């Protein structure tokens, strides 16, 4: 057997396929981060984790790499600039960041700061998000795109934002919003910037595409759009209609879907211009994908196009429709969220232990008098070969069943049944080793790998930190961050800390399909950290406090040129008493109840004074502590 190298690990986990140049493996076998892309400074992940733990923070730990955010903003805007040159496009690019994708203040603030040179604005879909945008943006160069359901308060606030020198565009999502907008703007004496959201016939592609098409929840049909134009004209407000908006869903996997939508939307845009609206902006929504598995395909966790191809197609479609009809090129808005923020966040958790059907089992030969089933299983185990794997598997299965019935009938003792299991798993282990080298795996043996996988217990909650993994079966790249110069000798799945059987990760990225197991190392007494990558979009704030596991500690890391780094922000995770207060438990009340119970036991002589002091101390510390397990090291 050839030795194992870090290159083998890099290939195994596909880090250069999905890492987008931000992540790699160094010669010592550690995962490294290139937060400004290749050629820039390099940060060693395990060292970062160790340093940060020494500062008193804890795992699970969420990293946010500010430089990656910065780099993504630059990259997407850069692709549009390139496309403008390629197609001699005369408008400007004015991206907006949809706050709902990651609402954390530090993330939004950093995006606003990094986005200033590119006029990156904000997209809001609710009143709370609008209030955030109002406070964070400062100039009319950056747009505030106002989507979502709107009431009077929402509209008044958005209109008044113009008085602060901002540029809010109120997007009519439903036709009923028009009358309210006309009324409110008349009362305030502020002429609105109006957009209309078109409900396209073109559909998205991928898991999130249901939100589009003729029956989607949002958007105006062409019939509604034409009526809107008439109504605005009759109110002498047609000059306020500036923007066409559409959004065909998130994580659009196929470029074809973008192209279809763009062709249709560009025609609507031109049509609106021809009806007399001074259209100067077209907003192509979100949907720019992230290649989570690195396969570059239209699989749901991938995408079959690059950011540059996307930008080219957006620009080309609009340019085509406008040039053909003599309509001036509008400024182009996109609302890419996922593509902007996914890469910047990495979740790191420690493995608490491993549970598995022991690999390489070498059971001792049966002795005289052991049950026939055990003798026969032994024979099967001894004789597994390439030629008879399926037959051996059938025999082993049948014998295991026989063993169970013999046990149920009382003819086989508990120790005997344990021997049956031992031999059965030993057979499966041998069979699996053969299967793993086979070109073609027979269907009935395909589940074997999953059945024999070790369970790695991770110090994290899927529901809190990876909700889409649970709710949508979305795949995220995962890998150990150390020991990558060693051959991973186990195959495992992850179980989280919750008592929920759904609290697990047992689907992993693969270039062709989905894998049921991930290669991992046997634990060696040292901390074993696993990272989940590309978790910056949608995961952080949809999370729920299942089993009362709360937010993790979070650090914002900024790399400096000399190879060092600064922690720009540290956001401590939820304390136990905070999480408890979300479900209406009050710290003082809990303490008082426990104090009373302790007093009663003291009175009855059921607890010593020392024990009572220790219990109360632990209880208080528990309330102030981390909701996850804290390792001693
Ligand atoms: C969610 C949403 C987005 C963000 O989509 P991504 O796929 O994350 O880029 C953009 N626009 C609207 C209207 C949305 O609802």
Coordinates of C-alpha atoms and ligand atoms in Angstrom, one line a residue:
X1 CA 0.0 0.0 0.0
X2 CA 1.3 3.4 -1.0
X3 CA 1.6 6.0 1.8
X4 CA -1.1 8.5 2.3
X5 CA -0.4 12.2 1.6
X6 CA -2.2 15.5 2.1
X7 CA -2.9 15.5 -1.6
X8 CA -4.9 12.4 -1.2
X9 CA -6.9 14.0 1.6
X10 CA -7.5 17.1 -0.4
X11 CA -8.8 15.0 -3.2
X12 CA -10.9 12.8 -1.0
X13 CA -12.7 15.7 0.6
X14 CA -12.9 17.7 -2.7
X15 CA -11.6 20.9 -1.0
X16 CA -10.4 22.5 -4.2
X17 CA -13.7 21.8 -5.9
X18 CA -15.9 23.6 -3.5
X19 CA -13.3 25.8 -1.6
X20 CA -13.4 28.5 -4.3
X21 CA -9.8 29.2 -3.6
X22 CA -10.5 30.1 0.1
X23 CA -9.7 26.8 1.7
X24 CA -6.9 24.3 1.3
X25 CA -4.7 21.7 3.1
X26 CA -1.1 22.5 4.1
X27 CA 1.8 20.0 4.0
X28 CA 1.5 19.3 7.8
X29 CA -2.0 18.0 7.3
X30 CA -4.0 21.0 8.5
X31 CA -6.8 22.8 6.8
X32 CA -5.8 26.4 6.0
X33 CA -7.8 29.4 5.0
X34 CA -6.8 31.9 2.3
X35 CA -9.3 34.6 3.3
X36 CA -8.3 36.9 0.5
X37 CA -8.0 34.2 -2.0
X38 CA -5.0 32.4 -3.3
X39 CA -1.7 34.3 -2.9
X40 CA -2.9 36.2 0.1
X41 CA -2.3 35.5 3.8
X42 CA -2.8 32.0 5.1
X43 CA -4.5 31.0 8.4
X44 CA -4.1 27.6 9.9
X45 CA -7.5 26.4 11.2
X46 CA -6.5 24.0 14.0
X47 CA -4.1 26.7 15.3
X48 CA -6.9 29.3 15.1
X49 CA -9.2 27.0 17.1
X50 CA -6.5 26.3 19.7
X51 CA -5.8 30.0 20.1
X52 CA -9.4 31.0 20.4
X53 CA -10.0 28.3 22.9
X54 CA -7.1 29.6 24.9
X55 CA -8.8 33.0 25.0
X56 CA -11.7 31.3 26.8
X57 CA -14.1 30.8 23.9
X58 CA -15.6 27.4 23.3
X59 CA -16.5 24.9 20.6
X60 CA -18.8 24.6 18.7
X61 CA -17.4 27.8 17.2
X62 CA -18.6 29.7 14.3
X63 CA -15.9 31.5 12.3
X64 CA -16.7 34.4 10.1
X65 CA -13.9 35.5 7.8
X66 CA -14.4 39.1 7.1
X67 CA -11.9 39.0 4.2
X68 CA -13.9 36.4 2.5
X69 CA -17.0 38.6 2.7
X70 CA -15.0 41.4 1.2
X71 CA -13.6 39.2 -1.5
X72 CA -17.1 38.0 -2.5
X73 CA -18.4 41.5 -2.8
X74 CA -15.5 42.4 -5.0
X75 CA -15.8 39.2 -7.1
X76 CA -19.5 39.6 -7.9
X77 CA -19.3 43.3 -8.7
X78 CA -16.1 42.5 -10.8
X79 CA -17.9 40.0 -12.9
X80 CA -20.6 42.6 -13.8
X81 CA -17.9 45.1 -14.7
X82 CA -16.3 42.6 -17.0
X83 CA -19.6 41.7 -18.5
X84 CA -20.3 45.4 -19.1
X85 CA -17.1 45.8 -21.0
X86 CA -17.7 42.6 -23.0
X87 CA -21.1 43.7 -24.1
X88 CA -20.5 47.5 -24.3
X89 CA -23.2 48.0 -21.7
X90 CA -24.0 51.5 -20.7
X91 CA -25.7 51.1 -17.4
X92 CA -24.1 50.5 -13.9
X93 CA -24.2 47.7 -11.5
X94 CA -26.0 48.4 -8.2
X95 CA -26.2 45.2 -6.2
X96 CA -28.1 44.9 -3.0
X97 CA -27.7 42.4 -0.2
X98 CA -30.9 40.7 1.0
X99 CA -30.7 41.0 4.8
X100 CA -32.8 37.8 5.4
X101 CA -29.9 35.6 4.2
X102 CA -27.8 36.4 7.3
X103 CA -29.2 39.2 9.5
X104 CA -26.4 39.3 12.0
X105 CA -25.4 42.9 12.6
X106 CA -21.7 42.3 12.2
X107 CA -22.3 40.6 8.8
X108 CA -24.6 43.3 7.5
X109 CA -22.3 46.1 8.8
X110 CA -19.3 44.6 7.2
X111 CA -21.1 44.1 3.9
X112 CA -22.2 47.8 3.9
X113 CA -18.7 48.9 4.7
X114 CA -17.0 46.6 2.1
X115 CA -19.7 47.4 -0.4
X116 CA -19.4 51.2 -0.3
X117 CA -17.0 51.4 -3.3
X118 CA -19.4 49.2 -5.3
X119 CA -22.6 51.0 -4.2
X120 CA -23.9 47.8 -2.5
X121 CA -27.3 48.5 -1.1
X122 CA -29.7 46.4 1.0
X123 CA -32.8 44.4 0.2
X124 CA -35.5 44.2 2.9
X125 CA -38.5 42.0 3.0
X126 CA -40.1 43.1 6.3
X127 CA -40.4 46.0 8.6
X128 CA -37.7 45.0 11.0
X129 CA -35.3 44.6 8.1
X130 CA -36.3 48.0 6.7
X131 CA -35.5 49.6 10.1
X132 CA -32.0 48.0 9.9
X133 CA -31.4 49.3 6.4
X134 CA -32.5 52.8 7.4
X135 CA -30.0 52.9 10.2
X136 CA -27.1 51.4 8.3
X137 CA -27.1 53.1 4.9
X138 CA -26.1 56.6 4.4
X139 CA -26.4 57.7 0.8
X140 CA -28.6 57.7 -2.2
X141 CA -25.9 55.8 -4.2
X142 CA -26.9 52.7 -2.3
X143 CA -30.4 51.4 -3.0
X144 CA -32.9 50.1 -0.4
X145 CA -35.1 47.6 -2.2
X146 CA -38.3 47.2 -0.3
X147 CA -40.0 43.8 -0.9
X148 CA -42.4 41.7 1.1
X149 CA -45.8 42.4 2.4
X150 CA -46.3 46.1 3.3
X151 CA -48.6 48.0 5.6
X152 CA -49.0 51.7 6.1
X153 CA -46.2 51.9 8.6
X154 CA -43.8 50.1 6.3
X155 CA -44.7 52.4 3.4
X156 CA -44.5 55.6 5.5
X157 CA -41.1 54.6 6.9
X158 CA -39.8 53.7 3.5
X159 CA -41.0 57.0 2.0
X160 CA -39.7 59.1 4.8
X161 CA -36.3 57.5 4.3
X162 CA -36.0 59.7 1.2
X163 CA -35.9 62.7 3.6
X164 CA -32.7 61.1 5.0
X165 CA -31.1 61.3 1.6
X166 CA -31.6 57.5 1.0
X167 CA -33.0 55.8 -2.1
X168 CA -35.7 53.4 -1.1
X169 CA -37.6 51.7 -3.9
X170 CA -41.0 50.4 -3.0
X171 CA -41.6 47.2 -4.9
X172 CA -45.2 46.3 -5.5
X173 CA -45.4 42.7 -4.7
X174 CA -49.2 42.4 -4.8
X175 CA -51.6 44.5 -6.8
X176 CA -53.5 45.5 -3.6
X177 CA -50.4 47.5 -2.4
X178 CA -50.8 50.1 -5.1
X179 CA -53.8 51.9 -3.7
X180 CA -52.2 52.1 -0.3
X181 CA -49.0 53.5 -1.8
X182 CA -50.8 56.1 -3.8
X183 CA -52.7 57.2 -0.6
X184 CA -49.7 57.3 1.7
X185 CA -47.4 59.1 -0.7
X186 CA -50.1 61.7 -1.3
X187 CA -50.6 62.3 2.4
X188 CA -46.9 62.6 3.0
X189 CA -46.4 64.7 -0.1
X190 CA -43.4 62.4 -1.1
X191 CA -43.2 61.0 -4.6
X192 CA -42.1 57.3 -4.3
X193 CA -39.6 55.4 -6.3
X194 CA -41.7 52.5 -7.5
X195 CA -40.8 49.0 -8.6
X196 CA -43.0 46.2 -9.8
X197 CA -42.3 42.6 -9.1
X198 CA -43.2 40.5 -12.1
X199 CA -44.6 37.0 -11.7
X200 CA -42.8 35.2 -14.5
X201 CA -43.9 32.2 -16.4
X202 CA -40.3 31.0 -16.4
X203 CA -39.6 28.7 -13.5
X204 CA -36.5 28.3 -11.4
X205 CA -34.6 25.1 -11.1
X206 CA -33.5 23.3 -7.9
X207 CA -35.0 22.7 -4.5
X208 CA -36.3 26.2 -4.0
X209 CA -38.0 26.7 -7.3
X210 CA -41.6 26.2 -6.1
X211 CA -41.7 29.9 -5.3
X212 CA -41.9 30.8 -8.9
X213 CA -44.2 30.3 -11.9
X214 CA -47.7 31.5 -12.7
X215 CA -49.1 30.6 -9.3
X216 CA -46.3 31.9 -7.1
X217 CA -47.1 33.8 -3.8
X218 CA -45.4 36.9 -5.0
X219 CA -45.5 39.2 -8.0
X220 CA -47.9 40.8 -10.4
X221 CA -49.1 39.1 -13.5
X222 CA -48.7 41.0 -16.8
X223 CA -52.4 41.9 -16.5
X224 CA -51.8 43.4 -13.1
X225 CA -48.7 45.2 -14.3
X226 CA -50.5 46.9 -17.2
X227 CA -53.3 47.9 -14.9
X228 CA -50.7 49.4 -12.5
X229 CA -49.3 51.5 -15.3
X230 CA -52.8 52.8 -16.2
X231 CA -53.6 53.5 -12.6
X232 CA -50.3 55.3 -12.0
X233 CA -50.9 57.3 -15.2
X234 CA -54.3 58.4 -14.0
X235 CA -52.8 59.6 -10.8
X236 CA -50.0 61.4 -12.7
X237 CA -47.5 59.1 -11.0
X238 CA -46.2 57.1 -13.9
X239 CA -42.9 58.9 -13.7
X240 CA -42.4 57.2 -10.3
X241 CA -42.3 53.8 -11.9
X242 CA -38.6 53.1 -12.2
X243 CA -37.8 49.5 -11.7
X244 CA -38.8 46.0 -12.8
X245 CA -38.1 43.3 -10.3
X246 CA -38.2 39.5 -10.4
X247 CA -36.9 36.6 -8.4
X248 CA -37.1 33.0 -9.5
X249 CA -35.9 31.4 -6.3
X250 CA -32.8 30.6 -4.4
X251 CA -29.9 28.3 -5.4
X252 CA -30.8 28.1 -9.1
X253 CA -28.8 25.1 -10.2
X254 CA -29.1 25.5 -14.0
X255 CA -28.0 28.5 -16.0
X256 CA -30.9 27.7 -18.4
X257 CA -33.4 28.8 -15.7
X258 CA -31.7 32.2 -15.3
X259 CA -31.6 32.7 -19.1
X260 CA -35.3 31.9 -19.6
X261 CA -36.3 34.3 -16.8
X262 CA -34.0 37.0 -18.1
X263 CA -35.4 36.8 -21.6
X264 CA -39.0 37.1 -20.3
X265 CA -38.2 39.8 -17.8
X266 CA -36.2 41.9 -20.3
X267 CA -39.2 41.9 -22.6
X268 CA -41.5 43.1 -19.8
X269 CA -39.0 45.8 -19.0
X270 CA -38.9 47.0 -22.6
X271 CA -42.7 46.8 -22.7
X272 CA -43.0 49.0 -19.6
X273 CA -40.7 51.5 -21.2
X274 CA -42.8 51.5 -24.3
X275 CA -46.0 52.1 -22.2
X276 CA -44.3 55.4 -21.0
X277 CA -42.8 54.5 -17.6
X278 CA -39.3 56.0 -17.2
X279 CA -37.8 52.6 -16.4
X280 CA -34.1 53.0 -15.3
X281 CA -33.5 49.9 -13.1
X282 CA -33.9 46.2 -13.6
X283 CA -33.6 43.9 -10.6
X284 CA -32.8 40.3 -11.4
X285 CA -33.4 39.1 -7.8
X286 CA -31.3 36.4 -6.1
X287 CA -30.7 32.8 -7.1
X288 CA -27.0 32.9 -7.9
X289 CA -26.0 29.5 -6.7
X290 CA -23.2 28.1 -4.5
X291 CA -21.4 25.0 -5.6
X292 CA -21.6 23.2 -2.3
X293 CA -20.4 19.8 -3.6
X294 CA -18.0 21.2 -6.1
X295 CA -19.4 19.0 -8.9
X296 CA -20.4 21.9 -11.3
X297 CA -23.6 20.2 -12.2
X298 CA -27.3 21.1 -11.9
X299 CA -27.6 18.8 -8.8
X300 CA -29.5 20.6 -6.0
X301 CA -26.3 21.3 -4.0
X302 CA -24.4 22.5 -7.0
X303 CA -24.7 24.8 -10.0
X304 CA -23.7 24.3 -13.6
X305 CA -22.4 27.9 -14.3
X306 CA -19.9 30.4 -12.9
X307 CA -20.5 33.8 -11.5
X308 CA -19.0 35.3 -14.6
X309 CA -21.3 33.3 -16.9
X310 CA -24.3 34.4 -14.8
X311 CA -23.2 38.1 -15.0
X312 CA -22.7 37.7 -18.8
X313 CA -26.1 36.2 -19.3
X314 CA -27.8 38.9 -17.2
X315 CA -26.1 41.7 -19.1
X316 CA -26.5 40.1 -22.5
X317 CA -30.2 39.5 -22.2
X318 CA -31.0 43.0 -21.1
X319 CA -28.6 44.5 -23.6
X320 CA -30.3 42.5 -26.4
X321 CA -33.8 43.5 -25.6
X322 CA -32.9 47.1 -25.0
X323 CA -30.7 47.6 -28.1
X324 CA -33.2 46.0 -30.3
X325 CA -35.9 48.4 -29.2
X326 CA -33.9 51.5 -28.6
X327 CA -34.6 51.6 -24.9
X328 CA -31.7 53.1 -22.8
X329 CA -29.7 50.5 -20.8
X330 CA -30.9 50.4 -17.3
X331 CA -28.7 50.1 -14.2
X332 CA -28.7 46.5 -13.2
X333 CA -29.5 45.3 -9.6
X334 CA -29.1 41.8 -8.3
X335 CA -30.0 40.5 -4.9
X336 CA -27.5 37.8 -4.5
X337 CA -27.4 36.7 -0.9
X338 CA -26.3 33.1 -0.8
X339 CA -23.4 33.7 -3.2
X340 CA -22.2 36.6 -1.2
X341 CA -22.2 35.2 2.3
X342 CA -22.0 31.4 2.3
X343 CA -18.2 31.1 2.0
X344 CA -17.4 33.4 4.9
X345 CA -18.7 31.2 7.7
X346 CA -17.3 27.9 8.9
X347 CA -18.7 25.9 11.8
X348 CA -16.1 23.9 13.8
X349 CA -17.2 21.3 16.4
X350 CA -15.3 18.8 18.4
X351 CA -16.0 15.1 18.3
X352 CA -16.9 13.8 21.8
X353 CA -16.6 10.1 21.0
X354 CA -17.2 7.4 18.5
X355 CA -19.5 4.5 18.6
X356 CA -19.3 1.8 16.0
X357 CA -19.4 -1.7 14.9
X358 CA -15.8 -2.4 15.6
X359 CA -13.8 -2.7 12.4
X360 CA -11.4 -5.5 11.7
X361 CA -13.2 -7.7 14.2
X362 CA -11.3 -11.0 14.8
X363 CA -13.6 -13.0 17.0
X364 CA -12.1 -16.1 18.7
X365 CA -13.1 -19.4 17.2
X366 CA -16.1 -21.1 18.7
X367 CA -15.3 -23.7 21.3
X368 CA -16.9 -27.1 21.8
X369 CA -20.5 -26.8 22.8
X370 CA -21.2 -23.4 21.4
X371 CA -24.4 -23.1 19.5
X372 CA -24.7 -24.5 15.9
X373 CA -25.6 -21.0 14.6
X374 CA -22.3 -19.6 16.0
X375 CA -20.3 -22.5 14.5
X376 CA -21.9 -21.9 11.1
X377 CA -21.4 -18.1 11.3
X378 CA -17.8 -18.7 12.0
X379 CA -17.5 -20.9 8.9
X380 CA -19.1 -18.1 6.8
X381 CA -16.8 -15.5 8.2
X382 CA -13.7 -17.7 7.5
X383 CA -14.7 -18.2 3.9
X384 CA -15.7 -14.8 2.6
X385 CA -14.1 -14.3 -0.8
X386 CA -14.5 -12.0 -3.8
X387 CA -16.5 -14.7 -5.6
X388 CA -19.0 -15.4 -2.9
X389 CA -19.7 -12.0 -1.2
X390 CA -23.4 -12.0 -2.0
X391 CA -23.9 -15.6 -1.0
X392 CA -21.9 -15.0 2.2
X393 CA -24.0 -12.0 3.0
X394 CA -27.3 -13.9 2.6
X395 CA -25.9 -16.8 4.7
X396 CA -24.9 -14.4 7.5
X397 CA -28.2 -12.6 7.5
X398 CA -30.1 -15.8 7.7
X399 CA -27.9 -17.1 10.5
X400 CA -28.3 -13.9 12.4
X401 CA -32.1 -14.3 12.2
X402 CA -31.9 -17.9 13.3
X403 CA -29.8 -16.7 16.3
X404 CA -32.4 -14.2 17.3
X405 CA -35.3 -16.7 17.2
X406 CA -33.3 -19.3 19.1
X407 CA -32.7 -16.6 21.7
X408 CA -36.3 -15.6 21.8
X409 CA -37.3 -19.2 22.4
X410 CA -34.9 -19.4 25.3
X411 CA -32.5 -21.9 23.7
X412 CA -29.6 -19.4 23.4
X413 CA -28.3 -17.3 26.3
X414 CA -27.5 -13.6 26.3
X415 CA -23.7 -14.3 25.9
X416 CA -24.6 -16.6 23.0
X417 CA -26.6 -13.9 21.3
X418 CA -23.7 -11.5 21.7
X419 CA -21.4 -14.0 19.9
X420 CA -23.9 -14.3 17.1
X421 CA -23.8 -10.5 16.7
X422 CA -20.1 -10.4 16.9
X423 CA -19.7 -12.9 14.1
X424 CA -22.4 -11.3 12.0
X425 CA -20.7 -7.9 12.2
X426 CA -17.4 -9.5 11.5
X427 CA -18.8 -11.1 8.4
X428 CA -20.3 -7.8 7.2
X429 CA -17.0 -6.1 7.9
X430 CA -15.1 -8.6 5.6
X431 CA -17.8 -8.3 3.0
X432 CA -17.7 -4.5 3.1
X433 CA -13.9 -4.5 2.6
X434 CA -14.3 -6.5 -0.5
X435 CA -17.2 -4.4 -1.7
X436 CA -15.3 -1.2 -1.3
X437 CA -12.8 -2.4 -3.9
X438 CA -15.4 -3.4 -6.4
X439 CA -16.2 -1.4 -9.5
X440 CA -19.8 -2.3 -9.4
X441 CA -21.6 -2.8 -6.0
X442 CA -24.6 -5.1 -6.1
X443 CA -27.7 -3.3 -5.0
X444 CA -28.4 -5.3 -1.9
X445 CA -24.9 -4.6 -0.6
X446 CA -25.2 -0.8 -1.1
X447 CA -26.7 -0.2 2.3
X448 CA -23.9 -2.1 4.0
X449 CA -21.6 0.8 4.2
X450 CA -24.2 2.9 5.9
X451 CA -25.1 0.1 8.3
X452 CA -21.5 -0.4 9.3
X453 CA -20.7 3.2 9.6
X454 CA -19.3 4.5 12.9
X455 CA -21.2 7.2 14.7
X456 CA -19.2 10.2 15.6
X457 CA -20.8 12.2 18.3
X458 CA -20.4 15.9 17.5
X459 CA -20.6 18.7 20.0
X460 CA -23.2 20.7 18.0
X461 CA -26.9 20.8 17.2
X462 CA -28.0 20.3 13.6
X463 CA -31.2 22.3 14.3
X464 CA -29.3 25.3 15.6
X465 CA -26.4 25.4 13.2
X466 CA -27.4 23.5 10.1
X467 CA -31.1 23.8 9.8
X468 CA -31.2 23.2 6.0
X469 CA -29.3 20.0 6.4
X470 CA -32.2 18.8 8.5
X471 CA -35.1 20.5 6.8
X472 CA -34.0 20.4 3.1
X473 CA -31.4 17.7 3.0
X474 CA -29.0 20.3 1.8
X475 CA -25.4 19.1 1.6
X476 CA -22.5 21.1 3.1
X477 CA -18.9 20.1 2.7
X478 CA -17.6 18.7 5.9
X479 CA -14.1 17.4 6.8
X480 CA -11.7 17.0 9.7
X481 CA -9.3 20.0 10.0
X482 CA -6.3 18.1 11.2
X483 CA -4.4 14.9 10.6
X484 CA -4.9 15.1 6.9
X485 CA -1.5 13.6 6.2
X486 CA -2.9 10.4 7.8
X487 CA -5.0 7.9 6.0
X488 CA -8.6 8.1 7.4
X489 CA -9.2 4.6 8.7
X490 CA -12.9 4.9 9.5
X491 CA -16.1 5.7 7.8
X492 CA -18.6 7.5 9.9
X493 CA -21.7 9.6 10.2
X494 CA -22.4 12.4 12.7
X495 CA -24.9 12.4 15.5
X496 CA -25.4 15.7 17.3
X497 CA -26.2 16.5 20.9
X498 CA -29.9 16.6 20.7
X499 CA -32.1 13.7 21.7
X500 CA -33.8 13.8 18.3
X501 CA -33.2 11.0 15.9
X502 CA -33.1 13.6 13.1
X503 CA -30.2 15.3 14.8
X504 CA -27.6 13.7 12.6
X505 CA -25.7 14.3 9.4
X506 CA -25.5 11.2 7.2
X507 CA -25.4 12.6 3.8
X508 CA -22.2 14.0 2.4
X509 CA -21.0 15.6 -0.8
X510 CA -19.8 13.5 -3.7
X511 CA -18.9 14.5 -7.3
X512 CA -21.4 12.0 -8.7
X513 CA -24.2 11.6 -6.2
X514 CA -24.5 11.7 -2.4
X515 CA -22.4 9.7 0.0
X516 CA -23.7 7.9 3.1
X517 CA -20.5 8.0 5.0
X518 CA -17.5 10.3 5.5
X519 CA -13.9 9.1 5.9
X520 CA -12.6 10.0 9.3
X521 CA -9.8 9.1 11.6
X522 CA -9.8 7.0 14.7
X523 CA -9.6 9.2 17.8
X524 CA -6.2 9.3 19.4
X525 CA -6.8 11.1 22.6
X526 CA -6.2 14.5 21.0
X527 CA -9.1 16.8 20.2
X528 CA -10.6 16.0 16.9
X529 CA -12.2 18.9 15.1
X530 CA -14.6 18.7 12.2
X531 CA -15.5 21.8 10.1
X532 CA -18.7 22.4 8.1
X533 CA -18.1 24.9 5.3
X534 CA -20.2 27.3 3.3
X535 CA -22.7 27.8 6.2
X536 CA -22.9 31.6 6.0
X537 CA -26.3 31.8 4.2
X538 CA -29.6 31.0 5.8
X539 CA -28.2 28.6 8.5
X540 CA -27.4 31.1 11.2
X541 CA -30.8 32.7 11.8
X542 CA -33.2 30.0 10.9
X543 CA -31.7 27.8 13.6
X544 CA -33.9 26.7 16.5
X545 CA -33.2 26.0 20.1
X546 CA -34.1 22.3 19.9
X547 CA -33.3 20.7 23.3
X548 CA -32.3 24.2 24.3
X549 CA -29.0 24.3 22.5
X550 CA -28.5 27.9 21.7
X551 CA -26.3 30.1 19.5
X552 CA -22.6 29.1 19.4
X553 CA -19.7 31.4 20.1
X554 CA -18.8 33.3 17.0
X555 CA -15.6 35.1 16.1
X556 CA -14.9 37.5 13.2
X557 CA -11.4 36.9 12.0
X558 CA -9.5 39.4 9.9
X559 CA -6.2 38.3 8.4
X560 CA -3.3 40.6 8.3
X561 CA -0.6 40.6 5.7
X562 CA 2.1 39.3 8.0
X563 CA 0.2 36.0 8.5
X564 CA -1.3 37.1 11.8
X565 CA -4.9 37.9 12.4
X566 CA -7.2 40.0 14.5
X567 CA -10.5 39.0 16.1
X568 CA -12.6 42.0 15.1
X569 CA -15.7 40.8 16.9
X570 CA -16.4 38.1 19.4
X571 CA -20.0 37.3 19.9
X572 CA -20.5 35.0 22.9
X573 CA -23.1 32.3 22.3
X574 CA -26.2 32.0 24.3
X575 CA -26.0 31.3 28.0
X576 CA -28.2 28.6 29.4
X577 CA -30.3 31.1 31.3
X578 CA -30.8 33.1 28.1
X579 CA -32.0 30.1 26.2
X580 CA -34.3 29.2 29.1
X581 CA -35.7 32.7 29.1
X582 CA -36.8 32.3 25.4
X583 CA -39.2 29.6 26.7
X584 CA -40.2 31.8 29.7
X585 CA -38.1 30.4 32.5
X586 CA -36.8 33.0 34.8
X587 CA -33.3 32.5 36.3
X588 CA -34.2 33.9 39.8
X589 CA -37.3 31.8 40.0
X590 CA -35.5 28.6 39.1
X591 CA -32.8 29.3 41.6
X592 CA -35.4 30.0 44.3
X593 CA -37.2 26.7 43.6
X594 CA -33.9 24.7 43.8
X595 CA -32.9 26.6 47.0
X596 CA -36.2 25.6 48.6
X597 CA -35.8 22.0 47.7
X598 CA -32.3 22.0 49.1
X599 CA -33.5 23.5 52.3
X600 CA -36.1 20.8 52.7
X601 CA -33.5 18.1 52.1
X602 CA -31.2 19.7 54.6
X603 CA -33.9 19.8 57.2
X604 CA -34.6 16.1 56.6
X605 CA -31.0 15.2 56.7
X606 CA -31.0 13.9 53.2
X607 CA -28.1 16.1 52.0
X608 CA -25.0 17.4 53.7
X609 CA -24.2 21.1 53.9
X610 CA -21.2 20.5 51.6
X611 CA -23.3 18.7 49.0
X612 CA -25.9 21.4 49.2
X613 CA -23.2 24.1 48.5
X614 CA -21.8 22.1 45.6
X615 CA -25.2 21.5 44.1
X616 CA -26.1 25.2 44.3
X617 CA -22.8 26.2 42.9
X618 CA -23.2 23.8 39.9
X619 CA -26.7 25.0 39.3
X620 CA -25.7 28.6 39.2
X621 CA -22.7 27.9 37.0
X622 CA -24.9 25.8 34.8
X623 CA -27.3 28.7 34.3
X624 CA -24.5 31.0 33.3
X625 CA -22.7 28.4 31.2
X626 CA -22.6 27.4 27.5
X627 CA -25.4 25.2 26.3
X628 CA -23.0 22.8 24.6
X629 CA -20.6 20.4 26.2
X630 CA -17.4 22.0 27.5
X631 CA -14.4 19.8 27.2
X632 CA -11.7 19.8 29.8
X633 CA -8.2 20.2 28.4
Ligands
LIG1 C1 -34.4 35.3 -0.5 C2 -34.4 36.3 -1.6 C3 -33.2 36.7 -2.2 C4 -31.9 36.0 -1.9 O1 -31.7 34.9 -2.8 P1 -30.3 34.2 -2.9 O2 -30.6 33.0 -3.6 O3 -29.8 33.9 -1.5 O4 -29.4 35.0 -3.6 C5 -33.2 37.7 -3.1 N1 -34.4 38.4 -3.4 C6 -35.6 38.0 -2.8 C7 -36.8 38.8 -3.2 C8 -35.6 37.0 -1.9 O5 -36.8 36.7 -1.3

